[in-house]
Amino acid sequence: MPRVLTTVSEIRAALLPYRRAGQRIGLVPTMGALHDGHLSLVRASKAACDVTVVWIYVNPSQFGPHEDLSKYPRTLPADLEKLAGCGAELVMAPGDAEVYRPGHATWIEVGAIAEPLEGRCRPGHFRGVATVVLKLLNMIQADVAFFGQKDYQQAAVIRRMVADLDVPTEIRVCPIVREPDGLAMSSRNVYLSPDARRRATALWQSLELARQLVAGGERDAGSIIRTMTQTLVAAAATIDYVALVDPGSLAAVDPITGPTLAVLAVKIDGTRLIDNALLELPYSSRST
Ligand code: AMP
């Protein structure tokens, strides 16, 4: 079983021998309710580092007032079993009072990259994410931190913050892990009824459709978005956004002239799901 620490002084003391020995420290930030997507990050850390710290904390400041903070799944004993199976050495699972100490008054606001898409739908979300991620990067002082492409914009926001604030931890982004039918793994998938779970495959299907349309020569973003939207609406999904954006700036693109990120957020029976896929143009049709 991994060793579980709950305070900053404990985790720093636990890491000191590794640091003194010049060993590489890997960090996997999560909100727990671990699935194979999270475990893929742990495996990436195990492969690249000498010791892996898994951060487990449901961060209240990144949830809006009407979001699912109180019902978010909390499954620490099962999480520890899974982490033991992958050989993670340390778990940092702080309580709210350790993360947001009395008088906490500093918040991180990342600029333009945090504004569209999730930023627009979830006001204050990235302020909460950036603040807790900067705090956990400072607490652990890892060599490398591993994030998932599943939360593409989140990873972009964190990269921006780390570059702007000279955080020395290297940020690596790992591919999305999916269920056999294409649904991206998510801690929120447990909210889905069997019927909603079946309909949730529409997210992946709409991304696949976008990929096929682009591979077939379609360059009109509006037309691709309409097709994706139809697939989602047919599954009775409520759409927050469906967009084709520049993978670097996240600005909307139309027409498509180079590598493009298809990105979407929907609610299925009230459960909010996000997904994305990079659409690669055949080499010969890229504009230079
Ligand atoms: P969360 O616990 O949902 O905050 O996610 C913690 C980390 O795991 C984030 O960097 C996510 O992007 C990543 N993650 C979540 N789901 C997946 C997935 N299906 N595949 C790969 N990474 C994921």
Coordinates of C-alpha atoms and ligand atoms in Angstrom, one line a residue:
M1 CA 0.0 0.0 0.0
P2 CA 1.2 3.5 -0.7
R3 CA 2.0 5.7 2.4
V4 CA -0.7 8.3 3.0
L5 CA 0.3 11.8 4.1
T6 CA -2.1 14.6 4.9
T7 CA 0.0 17.6 5.8
V8 CA 2.6 19.7 3.9
S9 CA 5.3 19.0 6.5
E10 CA 4.7 15.3 6.4
I11 CA 4.9 15.0 2.6
R12 CA 8.0 17.2 2.5
A13 CA 9.7 15.0 5.2
A14 CA 8.7 11.9 3.3
L15 CA 10.3 13.2 0.1
L16 CA 13.5 14.6 1.7
P17 CA 15.4 11.3 1.4
Y18 CA 14.5 10.9 -2.3
R19 CA 15.5 14.5 -2.9
R20 CA 18.8 14.2 -1.0
A21 CA 19.6 11.0 -3.1
G22 CA 19.1 13.0 -6.3
Q23 CA 16.0 10.9 -7.3
R24 CA 13.4 12.1 -9.7
I25 CA 10.0 12.9 -8.1
G26 CA 6.8 12.4 -10.2
L27 CA 3.5 13.9 -9.2
V28 CA 0.0 12.9 -10.4
P29 CA -2.7 15.4 -9.3
T30 CA -6.2 13.9 -9.0
M31 CA -9.5 14.4 -7.3
G32 CA -9.6 10.7 -6.4
A33 CA -12.3 8.2 -7.5
L34 CA -9.5 6.7 -9.5
H35 CA -10.0 4.9 -12.8
D36 CA -7.6 3.6 -15.5
G37 CA -7.2 7.1 -16.9
H38 CA -5.7 8.2 -13.7
L39 CA -3.7 5.0 -13.4
S40 CA -2.2 5.6 -16.9
L41 CA -0.7 8.8 -15.4
V42 CA 0.7 6.9 -12.5
R43 CA 2.3 4.4 -14.8
A44 CA 3.8 7.2 -16.9
S45 CA 5.2 8.7 -13.7
K46 CA 6.6 5.3 -12.6
A47 CA 8.3 4.9 -15.9
A48 CA 9.9 8.3 -15.9
C49 CA 10.6 8.9 -12.2
D50 CA 12.1 7.2 -9.1
V51 CA 9.2 7.9 -6.7
T52 CA 5.6 8.8 -7.5
V53 CA 3.3 11.0 -5.4
V54 CA -0.4 10.8 -6.1
W55 CA -2.3 13.9 -5.0
I56 CA -6.0 13.2 -4.0
Y57 CA -8.1 16.1 -3.1
V58 CA -11.6 17.3 -4.2
N59 CA -10.8 21.0 -4.5
P60 CA -13.9 23.0 -3.5
S61 CA -12.7 26.2 -5.1
Q62 CA -13.0 24.8 -8.6
F63 CA -16.7 23.9 -8.3
G64 CA -19.4 26.4 -9.0
P65 CA -22.3 26.9 -6.5
H66 CA -24.6 24.6 -8.4
E67 CA -22.1 21.9 -9.3
D68 CA -21.6 18.5 -7.9
L69 CA -19.0 19.2 -5.0
S70 CA -21.1 17.5 -2.3
K71 CA -21.9 14.3 -4.3
Y72 CA -18.5 14.0 -6.1
P73 CA -17.4 10.4 -5.5
R74 CA -14.9 9.9 -2.6
T75 CA -13.4 6.4 -2.6
L76 CA -10.1 6.6 -0.8
P77 CA -9.8 3.0 0.4
A78 CA -10.5 1.7 -3.2
D79 CA -8.1 4.3 -4.6
L80 CA -5.3 3.1 -2.4
E81 CA -5.9 -0.5 -3.5
K82 CA -5.6 0.6 -7.1
L83 CA -2.5 2.6 -6.4
A84 CA -0.9 -0.3 -4.6
G85 CA -1.5 -2.3 -7.8
C86 CA 0.6 0.2 -9.8
G87 CA 3.3 0.7 -7.2
A88 CA 2.7 4.3 -6.3
E89 CA 4.8 5.0 -3.3
L90 CA 3.2 8.1 -1.7
V91 CA -0.3 9.6 -1.6
M92 CA -0.9 13.1 -0.4
A93 CA -4.6 13.4 0.7
P94 CA -4.9 16.7 2.6
G95 CA -8.1 18.0 4.2
D96 CA -9.6 21.4 3.3
A97 CA -8.1 23.0 6.4
E98 CA -4.6 22.0 5.2
V99 CA -5.0 23.3 1.7
Y100 CA -7.0 26.5 2.5
R101 CA -5.5 27.6 5.8
P102 CA -7.3 30.4 7.8
G103 CA -6.8 33.8 6.0
H104 CA -6.1 32.3 2.6
A105 CA -6.4 35.3 0.2
T106 CA -4.3 34.6 -2.9
W107 CA -5.8 33.4 -6.1
I108 CA -4.3 32.7 -9.5
E109 CA -6.0 34.1 -12.6
V110 CA -4.6 32.8 -15.9
G111 CA -5.4 35.0 -18.9
A112 CA -6.8 34.4 -22.4
I113 CA -6.3 30.6 -22.6
A114 CA -8.6 30.2 -19.6
E115 CA -11.4 32.3 -21.0
P116 CA -13.3 30.3 -23.8
L117 CA -14.9 26.9 -23.6
E118 CA -14.8 25.7 -19.9
G119 CA -13.9 29.2 -18.7
R120 CA -17.1 30.6 -20.2
C121 CA -19.3 27.7 -19.0
R122 CA -17.8 27.5 -15.5
P123 CA -17.0 30.9 -14.2
G124 CA -14.2 30.8 -11.6
H125 CA -13.4 27.1 -12.4
F126 CA -9.9 27.8 -13.7
R127 CA -9.2 30.3 -10.9
G128 CA -9.8 27.4 -8.5
V129 CA -7.8 24.9 -10.6
A130 CA -4.8 27.2 -11.1
T131 CA -4.7 28.1 -7.5
V132 CA -4.8 24.6 -6.1
V133 CA -2.4 23.3 -8.8
L134 CA 0.2 26.0 -8.1
K135 CA -0.2 25.2 -4.4
L136 CA 0.3 21.4 -4.9
L137 CA 3.3 22.0 -7.2
N138 CA 4.8 24.2 -4.5
M139 CA 4.0 21.7 -1.8
I140 CA 5.5 18.7 -3.5
Q141 CA 8.2 20.3 -5.7
A142 CA 8.2 17.4 -8.1
D143 CA 10.5 17.1 -11.1
V144 CA 7.6 16.1 -13.4
A145 CA 3.8 16.4 -13.0
F146 CA 1.5 14.3 -15.2
F147 CA -1.9 15.5 -16.5
G148 CA -4.4 14.1 -18.9
Q149 CA -5.4 15.3 -22.4
K150 CA -8.9 14.6 -21.3
D151 CA -8.9 18.0 -19.6
Y152 CA -7.2 19.6 -22.6
Q153 CA -7.9 23.3 -21.7
Q154 CA -6.9 22.6 -18.0
A155 CA -3.5 21.3 -19.2
A156 CA -3.1 24.4 -21.4
V157 CA -4.0 26.7 -18.5
I158 CA -1.5 24.9 -16.2
R159 CA 1.3 25.0 -18.9
R160 CA 0.7 28.8 -19.3
M161 CA 0.8 29.4 -15.5
V162 CA 3.9 27.3 -15.0
A163 CA 5.7 29.2 -17.8
D164 CA 4.5 32.6 -16.6
L165 CA 5.4 32.0 -12.9
D166 CA 8.7 30.2 -13.5
V167 CA 7.5 27.0 -11.7
P168 CA 10.4 24.5 -12.1
T169 CA 8.2 21.3 -12.4
E170 CA 8.0 19.9 -16.0
I171 CA 4.4 19.4 -17.2
R172 CA 3.7 16.3 -19.2
V173 CA 0.3 15.6 -20.8
C174 CA -0.8 11.9 -21.4
P175 CA -3.4 10.5 -23.9
I176 CA -7.0 10.0 -23.1
V177 CA -7.9 6.5 -21.8
R178 CA -11.3 5.3 -23.1
E179 CA -13.8 2.6 -22.4
P180 CA -14.0 -0.1 -25.1
D181 CA -17.0 1.7 -26.7
G182 CA -15.0 5.0 -26.8
L183 CA -16.4 6.9 -23.8
A184 CA -13.6 8.7 -22.1
M185 CA -13.0 7.4 -18.6
S186 CA -14.2 9.9 -16.0
S187 CA -15.0 9.8 -12.3
R188 CA -18.3 11.3 -13.2
N189 CA -19.3 8.3 -15.4
V190 CA -20.6 6.6 -12.2
Y191 CA -23.5 9.1 -12.2
L192 CA -24.8 7.8 -15.5
S193 CA -27.8 5.4 -15.5
P194 CA -27.4 2.4 -17.8
D195 CA -29.5 4.2 -20.5
A196 CA -27.5 7.5 -20.1
R197 CA -24.3 5.5 -20.2
R198 CA -25.3 4.0 -23.6
R199 CA -26.2 7.5 -24.9
A200 CA -22.9 8.9 -23.7
T201 CA -21.1 7.1 -26.5
A202 CA -22.4 9.9 -28.7
L203 CA -19.5 12.1 -27.4
W204 CA -16.9 9.8 -28.9
Q205 CA -19.0 9.1 -32.0
S206 CA -19.3 12.9 -32.7
L207 CA -15.5 13.3 -32.4
E208 CA -15.0 10.3 -34.7
L209 CA -17.4 11.8 -37.2
A210 CA -15.4 15.0 -37.1
R211 CA -12.2 13.1 -37.7
Q212 CA -13.7 11.2 -40.7
L213 CA -15.1 14.4 -42.2
V214 CA -11.7 16.1 -42.0
A215 CA -10.0 13.0 -43.4
G216 CA -12.4 13.1 -46.2
G217 CA -11.5 16.7 -47.1
E218 CA -14.2 18.7 -45.3
R219 CA -12.7 22.0 -44.2
D220 CA -15.9 24.0 -43.3
A221 CA -15.9 24.0 -39.4
G222 CA -19.5 25.2 -39.2
S223 CA -20.7 22.1 -41.2
I224 CA -18.6 19.7 -39.1
I225 CA -19.9 21.3 -35.9
R226 CA -23.5 20.9 -37.2
T227 CA -23.0 17.2 -37.9
M228 CA -21.4 16.7 -34.4
T229 CA -24.3 18.6 -32.8
Q230 CA -26.9 16.4 -34.6
T231 CA -25.2 13.3 -33.2
L232 CA -25.2 14.7 -29.7
V233 CA -28.8 15.9 -29.8
A234 CA -29.9 12.5 -31.1
A235 CA -28.6 11.1 -27.9
A236 CA -30.6 13.7 -25.9
A237 CA -27.5 15.5 -24.8
T238 CA -27.7 19.1 -23.7
I239 CA -24.9 21.0 -25.3
D240 CA -22.6 23.4 -23.4
Y241 CA -20.3 23.8 -26.4
V242 CA -19.1 22.0 -29.5
A243 CA -16.1 23.7 -31.1
L244 CA -13.2 23.3 -33.5
V245 CA -10.3 25.3 -32.2
D246 CA -6.6 26.0 -32.6
P247 CA -4.8 23.5 -30.3
G248 CA -2.4 26.2 -29.1
S249 CA -4.6 29.3 -28.6
L250 CA -8.0 27.5 -28.3
A251 CA -9.4 30.2 -30.6
A252 CA -12.2 29.0 -33.0
V253 CA -11.0 28.1 -36.5
D254 CA -13.0 28.2 -39.7
P255 CA -12.1 27.0 -42.2
I256 CA -9.8 24.3 -41.1
T257 CA -6.2 24.8 -42.4
G258 CA -4.1 22.8 -40.0
P259 CA -4.2 20.5 -36.9
T260 CA -7.4 21.3 -35.1
L261 CA -8.8 20.3 -31.7
A262 CA -12.4 19.2 -31.7
V263 CA -13.7 19.8 -28.2
L264 CA -17.1 19.5 -26.5
A265 CA -19.0 19.6 -23.3
V266 CA -22.5 18.3 -22.8
K267 CA -24.9 17.2 -20.1
I268 CA -26.5 13.8 -20.3
D269 CA -29.4 13.6 -17.9
G270 CA -27.7 16.3 -15.8
T271 CA -24.2 14.7 -15.8
R272 CA -21.7 17.0 -17.3
L273 CA -19.2 15.2 -19.6
I274 CA -16.3 16.6 -21.6
D275 CA -14.1 15.1 -24.4
N276 CA -11.8 16.2 -27.2
A277 CA -9.8 14.9 -30.1
L278 CA -7.0 16.3 -32.2
L279 CA -8.0 16.2 -35.9
E280 CA -4.9 15.8 -38.1
L281 CA -5.0 16.9 -41.7
P282 CA -3.4 14.6 -44.3
Y283 CA 0.1 16.0 -44.7
S284 CA -0.5 16.9 -48.4
S285 CA -3.5 19.2 -47.6
R286 CA -1.9 21.3 -44.8
S287 CA -1.4 25.0 -45.6
T288 CA 2.2 26.1 -44.6
Ligands
AMP1 P1 -9.6 14.4 -12.1 O1 -9.4 13.5 -11.0 O2 -10.8 14.2 -12.9 O3 -9.3 15.9 -11.7 O4 -8.4 14.1 -13.1 C1 -7.0 14.0 -12.6 C2 -6.1 13.9 -13.8 O5 -6.4 12.7 -14.5 C3 -6.3 15.1 -14.8 O6 -5.0 15.5 -15.3 C4 -7.1 14.5 -15.9 O7 -7.0 15.1 -17.2 C5 -6.6 13.1 -15.9 N1 -7.6 12.2 -16.5 C6 -8.9 12.1 -16.2 N2 -9.6 11.2 -17.0 C7 -8.7 10.7 -17.8 C8 -8.7 9.8 -18.9 N3 -9.8 9.2 -19.3 N4 -7.5 9.6 -19.6 C9 -6.4 10.2 -19.2 N5 -6.3 11.1 -18.2 C10 -7.4 11.3 -17.5

